[in-house]
Short mmCIF file of C-alpha atoms and ligand atoms in Angstrom, two decimals:
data_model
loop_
_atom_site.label_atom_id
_atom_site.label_comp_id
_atom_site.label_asym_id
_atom_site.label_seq_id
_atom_site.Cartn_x
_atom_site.Cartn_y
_atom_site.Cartn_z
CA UNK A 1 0.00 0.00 0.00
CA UNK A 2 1.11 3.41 -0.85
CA UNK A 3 1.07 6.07 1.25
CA UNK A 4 -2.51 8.08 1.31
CA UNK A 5 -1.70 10.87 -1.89
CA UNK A 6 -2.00 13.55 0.20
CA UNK A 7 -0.31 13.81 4.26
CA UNK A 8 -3.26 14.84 6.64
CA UNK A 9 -0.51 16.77 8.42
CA UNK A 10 3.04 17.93 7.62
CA UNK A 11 5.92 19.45 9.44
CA UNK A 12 8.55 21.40 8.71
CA UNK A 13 11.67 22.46 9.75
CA UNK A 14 12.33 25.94 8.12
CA UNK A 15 15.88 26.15 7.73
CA UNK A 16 18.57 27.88 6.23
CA UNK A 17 17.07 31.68 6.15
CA UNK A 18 20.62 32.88 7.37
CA UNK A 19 22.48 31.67 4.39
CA UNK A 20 19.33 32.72 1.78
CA UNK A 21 20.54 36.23 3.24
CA UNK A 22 24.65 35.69 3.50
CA UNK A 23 24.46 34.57 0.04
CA UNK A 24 22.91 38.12 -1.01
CA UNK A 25 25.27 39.62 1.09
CA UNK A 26 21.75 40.86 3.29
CA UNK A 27 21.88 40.11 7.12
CA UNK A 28 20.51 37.12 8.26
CA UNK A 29 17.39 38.94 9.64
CA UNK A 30 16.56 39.86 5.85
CA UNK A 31 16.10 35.93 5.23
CA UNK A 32 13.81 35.70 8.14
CA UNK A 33 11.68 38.18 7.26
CA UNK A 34 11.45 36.50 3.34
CA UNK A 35 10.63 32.83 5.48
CA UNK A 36 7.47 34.55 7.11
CA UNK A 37 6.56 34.71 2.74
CA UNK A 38 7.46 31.57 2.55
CA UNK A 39 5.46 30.71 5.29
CA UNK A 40 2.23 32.49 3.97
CA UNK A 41 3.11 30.87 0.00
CA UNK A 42 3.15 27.16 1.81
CA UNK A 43 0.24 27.53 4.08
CA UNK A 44 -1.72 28.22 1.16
CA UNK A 45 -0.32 25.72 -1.15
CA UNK A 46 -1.06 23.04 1.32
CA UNK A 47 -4.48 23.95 2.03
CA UNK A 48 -5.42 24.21 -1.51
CA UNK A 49 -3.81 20.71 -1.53
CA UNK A 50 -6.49 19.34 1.29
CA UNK A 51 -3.55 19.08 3.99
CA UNK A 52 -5.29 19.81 7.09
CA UNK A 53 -2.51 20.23 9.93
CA UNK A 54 0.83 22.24 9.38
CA UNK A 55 3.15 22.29 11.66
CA UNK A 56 6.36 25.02 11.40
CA UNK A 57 9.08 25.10 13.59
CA UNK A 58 9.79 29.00 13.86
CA UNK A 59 12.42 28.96 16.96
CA UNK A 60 13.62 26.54 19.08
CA UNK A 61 14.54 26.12 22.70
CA UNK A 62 18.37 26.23 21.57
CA UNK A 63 18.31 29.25 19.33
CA UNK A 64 18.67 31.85 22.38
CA UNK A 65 22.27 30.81 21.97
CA UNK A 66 22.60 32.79 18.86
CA UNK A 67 23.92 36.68 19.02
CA UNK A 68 21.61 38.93 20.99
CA UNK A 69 20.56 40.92 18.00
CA UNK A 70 19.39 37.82 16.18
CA UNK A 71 17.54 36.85 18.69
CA UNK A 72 15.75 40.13 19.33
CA UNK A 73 15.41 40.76 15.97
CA UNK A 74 13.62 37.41 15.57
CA UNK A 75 11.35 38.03 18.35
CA UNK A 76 10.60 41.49 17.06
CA UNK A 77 9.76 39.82 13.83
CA UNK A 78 7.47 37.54 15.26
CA UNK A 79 5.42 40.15 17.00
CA UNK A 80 5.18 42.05 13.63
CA UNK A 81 4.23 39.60 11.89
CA UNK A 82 1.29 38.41 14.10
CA UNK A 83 0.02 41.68 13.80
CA UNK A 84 0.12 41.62 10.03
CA UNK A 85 -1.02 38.26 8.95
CA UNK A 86 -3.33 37.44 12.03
CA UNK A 87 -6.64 38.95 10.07
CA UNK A 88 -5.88 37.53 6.46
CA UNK A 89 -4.97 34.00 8.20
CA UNK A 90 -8.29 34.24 10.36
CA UNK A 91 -10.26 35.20 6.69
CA UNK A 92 -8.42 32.24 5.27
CA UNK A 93 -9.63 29.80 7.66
CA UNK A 94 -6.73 29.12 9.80
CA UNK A 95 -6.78 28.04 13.15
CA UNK A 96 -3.40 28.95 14.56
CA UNK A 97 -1.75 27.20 17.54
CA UNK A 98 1.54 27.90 19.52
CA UNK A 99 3.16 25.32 20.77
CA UNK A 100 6.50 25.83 22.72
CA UNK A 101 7.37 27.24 26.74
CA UNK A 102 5.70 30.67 26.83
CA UNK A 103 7.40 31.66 30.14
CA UNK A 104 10.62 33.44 28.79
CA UNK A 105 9.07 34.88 26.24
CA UNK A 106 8.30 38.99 26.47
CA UNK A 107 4.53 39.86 27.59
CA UNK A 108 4.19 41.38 23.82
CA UNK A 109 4.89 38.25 22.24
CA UNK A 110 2.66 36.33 24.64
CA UNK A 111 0.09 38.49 24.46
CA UNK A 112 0.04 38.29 20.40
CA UNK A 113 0.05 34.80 20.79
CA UNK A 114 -2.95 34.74 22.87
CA UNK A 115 -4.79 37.17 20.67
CA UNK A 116 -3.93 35.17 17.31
CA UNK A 117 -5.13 32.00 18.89
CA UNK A 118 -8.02 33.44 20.61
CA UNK A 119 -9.25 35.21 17.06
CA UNK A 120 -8.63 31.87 14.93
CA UNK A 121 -10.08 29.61 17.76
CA UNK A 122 -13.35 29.08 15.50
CA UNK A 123 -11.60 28.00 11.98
CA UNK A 124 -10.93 24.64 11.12
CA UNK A 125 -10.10 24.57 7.62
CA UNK A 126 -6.11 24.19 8.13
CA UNK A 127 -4.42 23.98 11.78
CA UNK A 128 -0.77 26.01 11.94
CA UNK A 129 1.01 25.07 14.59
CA UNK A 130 3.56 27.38 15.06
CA UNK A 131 6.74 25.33 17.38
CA UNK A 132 8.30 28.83 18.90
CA UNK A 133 10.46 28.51 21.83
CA UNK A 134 9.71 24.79 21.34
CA UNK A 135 11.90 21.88 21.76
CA UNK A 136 11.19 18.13 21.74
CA UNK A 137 12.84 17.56 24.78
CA UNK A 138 10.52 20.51 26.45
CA UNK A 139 8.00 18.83 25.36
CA UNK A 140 8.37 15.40 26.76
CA UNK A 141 9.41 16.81 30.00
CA UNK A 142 6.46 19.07 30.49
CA UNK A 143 4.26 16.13 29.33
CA UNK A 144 5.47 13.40 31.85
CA UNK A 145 5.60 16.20 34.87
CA UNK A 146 1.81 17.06 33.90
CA UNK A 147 1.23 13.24 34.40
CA UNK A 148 2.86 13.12 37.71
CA UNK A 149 0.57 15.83 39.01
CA UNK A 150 -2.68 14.13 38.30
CA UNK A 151 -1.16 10.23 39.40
CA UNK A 152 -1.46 9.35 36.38
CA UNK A 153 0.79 6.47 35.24
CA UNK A 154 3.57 6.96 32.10
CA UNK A 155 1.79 5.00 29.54
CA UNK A 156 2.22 5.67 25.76
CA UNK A 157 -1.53 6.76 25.55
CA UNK A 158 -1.25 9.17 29.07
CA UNK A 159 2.03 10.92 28.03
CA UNK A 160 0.30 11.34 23.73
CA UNK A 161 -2.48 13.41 25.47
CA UNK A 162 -0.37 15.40 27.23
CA UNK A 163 1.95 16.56 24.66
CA UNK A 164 1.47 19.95 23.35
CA UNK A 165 0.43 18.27 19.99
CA UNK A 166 -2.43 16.16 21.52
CA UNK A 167 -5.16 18.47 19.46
CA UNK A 168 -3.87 16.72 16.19
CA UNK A 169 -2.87 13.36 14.79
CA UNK A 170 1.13 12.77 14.49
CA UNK A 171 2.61 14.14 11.46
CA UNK A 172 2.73 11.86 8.46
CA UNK A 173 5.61 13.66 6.56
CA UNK A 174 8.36 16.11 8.19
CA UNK A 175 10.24 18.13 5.56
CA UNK A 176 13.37 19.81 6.31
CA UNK A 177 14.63 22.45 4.02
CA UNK A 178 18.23 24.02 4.39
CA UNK A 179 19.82 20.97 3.23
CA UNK A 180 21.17 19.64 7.10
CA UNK A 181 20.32 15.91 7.98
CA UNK A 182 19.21 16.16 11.19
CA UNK A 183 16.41 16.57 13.91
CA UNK A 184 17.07 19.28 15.97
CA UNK A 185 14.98 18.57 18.43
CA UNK A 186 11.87 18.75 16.88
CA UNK A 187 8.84 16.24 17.58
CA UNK A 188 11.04 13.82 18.69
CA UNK A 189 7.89 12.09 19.91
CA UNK A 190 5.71 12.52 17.56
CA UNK A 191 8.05 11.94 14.40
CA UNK A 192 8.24 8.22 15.19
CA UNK A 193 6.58 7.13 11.98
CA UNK A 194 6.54 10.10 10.16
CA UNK A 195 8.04 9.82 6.07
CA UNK A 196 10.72 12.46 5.80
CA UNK A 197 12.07 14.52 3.24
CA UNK A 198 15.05 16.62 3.23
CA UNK A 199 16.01 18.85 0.45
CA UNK A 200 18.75 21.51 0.10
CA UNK A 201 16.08 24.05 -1.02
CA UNK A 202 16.78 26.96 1.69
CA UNK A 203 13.26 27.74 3.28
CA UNK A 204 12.65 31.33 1.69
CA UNK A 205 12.94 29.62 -2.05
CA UNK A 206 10.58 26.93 -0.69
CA UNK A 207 7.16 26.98 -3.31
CA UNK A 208 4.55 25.32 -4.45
CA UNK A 209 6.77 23.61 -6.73
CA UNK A 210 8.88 22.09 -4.27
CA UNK A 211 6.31 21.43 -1.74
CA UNK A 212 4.67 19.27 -4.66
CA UNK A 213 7.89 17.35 -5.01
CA UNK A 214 7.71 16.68 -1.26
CA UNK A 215 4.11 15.31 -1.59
CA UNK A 216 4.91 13.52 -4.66
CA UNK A 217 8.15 11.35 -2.80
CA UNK A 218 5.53 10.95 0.26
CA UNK A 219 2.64 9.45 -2.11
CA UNK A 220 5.36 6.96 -3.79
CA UNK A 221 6.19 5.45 -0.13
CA UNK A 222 4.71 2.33 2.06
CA UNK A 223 4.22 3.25 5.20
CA UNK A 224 4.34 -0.38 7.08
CA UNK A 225 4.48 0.68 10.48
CA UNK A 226 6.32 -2.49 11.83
CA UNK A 227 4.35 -5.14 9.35
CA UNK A 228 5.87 -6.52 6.28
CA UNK A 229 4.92 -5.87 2.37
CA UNK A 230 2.89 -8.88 1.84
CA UNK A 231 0.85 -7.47 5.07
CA UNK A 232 0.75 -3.91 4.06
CA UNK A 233 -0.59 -4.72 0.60
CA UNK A 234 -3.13 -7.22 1.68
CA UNK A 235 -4.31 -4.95 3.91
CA UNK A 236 -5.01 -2.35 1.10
CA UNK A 237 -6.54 -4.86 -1.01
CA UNK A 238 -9.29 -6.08 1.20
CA UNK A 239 -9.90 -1.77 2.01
CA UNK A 240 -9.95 -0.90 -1.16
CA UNK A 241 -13.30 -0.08 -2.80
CA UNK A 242 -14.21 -2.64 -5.73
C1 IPE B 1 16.03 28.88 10.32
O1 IPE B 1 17.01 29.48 9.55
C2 IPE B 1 15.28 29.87 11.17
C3 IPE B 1 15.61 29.82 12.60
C4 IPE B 1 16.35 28.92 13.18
C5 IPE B 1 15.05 30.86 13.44
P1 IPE B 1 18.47 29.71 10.10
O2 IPE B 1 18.54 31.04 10.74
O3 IPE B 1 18.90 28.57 10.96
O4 IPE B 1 19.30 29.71 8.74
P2 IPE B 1 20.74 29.08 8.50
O5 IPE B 1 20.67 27.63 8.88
O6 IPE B 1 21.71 29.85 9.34
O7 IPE B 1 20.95 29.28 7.04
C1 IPE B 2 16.25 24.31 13.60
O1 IPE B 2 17.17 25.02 12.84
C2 IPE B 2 15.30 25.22 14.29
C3 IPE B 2 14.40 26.00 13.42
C4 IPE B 2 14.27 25.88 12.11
C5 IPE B 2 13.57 26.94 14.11
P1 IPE B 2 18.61 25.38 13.42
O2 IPE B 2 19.31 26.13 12.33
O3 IPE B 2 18.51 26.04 14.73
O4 IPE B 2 19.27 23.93 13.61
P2 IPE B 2 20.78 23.51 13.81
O5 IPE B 2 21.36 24.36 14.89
O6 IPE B 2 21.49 23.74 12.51
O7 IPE B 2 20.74 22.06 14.17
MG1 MG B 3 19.83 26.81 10.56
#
């Protein structure tokens, strides 16, 4: 059995903004700002392609290390841009979600979180979940101590409903632009049979085209989730409609 044609929900990790910009000798805050475009240009594309959750991962619980002015020029960024986009994404449909530690981040930035989610709380044509101050770590932590303070024991289905992810169902394909082979950090738990794809497309050149090729290497793959072949594909026989 091939994989369903189109992923309910994707991920991405957005990299490689800074060297878009070093490249046009811009600084690396110029390539952010062109990734929130990239962001808006792939939101649409997948909801036009009937993907339902999107997942970003816009800063993670490591990327404080970087110089002070990055980092305050991201977070600046991120403020701006929830201002901007907040009304055309809430016209558009789009529920959006943050998912990451809010304490540590400054009362504007929590505050425009609150306000996006609160005005998108109704839509449910495409989730965003926006990973921002998120780590996978974080969030495995932060799930197991909410299930020591309600007794509850650390089964697989207790600690799923207490990640910060438990509104969706786990990503079926994780892309990773920027061209680096590696997690980061980044739904370590819910990645666990996700397809991915990693391409050395930085994220501001990331379009519709190569968001198709994505799709298109996802569609061409069997998931078997632990079972052989023989079982995957008599499975789809007997399920598929005559
Ligand atoms: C990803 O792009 C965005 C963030 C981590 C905030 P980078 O800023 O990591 O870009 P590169 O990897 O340096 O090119
Ligand atoms: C991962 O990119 C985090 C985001 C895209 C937000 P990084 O650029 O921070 O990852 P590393 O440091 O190269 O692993
Ligand atoms: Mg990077």
């Amino acid at each position: 059995m091939t994989a369903s044609l189109i992923p309910h929900h994707i991920a991405i990790v957005m990299d490689g903004n800074g060297r878009w910009a070093n490249k046009r000798f811009l600084p690396r805050i110029a390539g952010h700002k062109q990734g929130v475009d990239a962001l808006k240009r792939c939101a649409k594309a997948c909801d036009a392609r009937g993907v339902r959750v999107l997942t970003v991962f816009a800063f993670s619980s490591e990327n404080w290390q970087r110089p002070t002015e990055e980092v305050s020029g991201l977070m600046d960024l991120f403020a701006l841009a929830l201002a901007r986009e907040v009304p055309q994404l809430k016209a558009d449909g789009v529920q959006l979600r943050f998912i990451g530690e809010r304490q540590g981040l400054s009362v504007r930035v929590r505050n425009g979180i609150k306000q996006a989610e609160a005005d998108t709380a109704a839509n449910s044509r495409l989730v965003l979940n926006v990973c921002f101050n998120y780590g996978g770590r974080w969030d495995i932590v932060q799930a197991a101590a909410k299930l020591s303070e309600q007794g509850l024991p650390a089964t697989e289905q207790h600690l799923s409903r207490a990640m910060a992810l438990a509104h969706v169902p786990d990503p079926d394909l994780v892309i990773r632009t920027g061209g680096e082979l590696r997690i980061s950090n980044f739904l370590l738990w819910q990645s666990a049979y996700a397809e991915f794809q990693f391409t050395n497309t930085l994220w501001p050149d990331f379009d519709e085209a190569a968001l198709d090729a994505a799709i298109a290497s996802y569609a061409a793959r069997e998931r078997r989730f632990g079972k052989t072949s023989d079982q995957v594909q008599q499975l789809s026989v007997a399920v598929s409609p005559v």
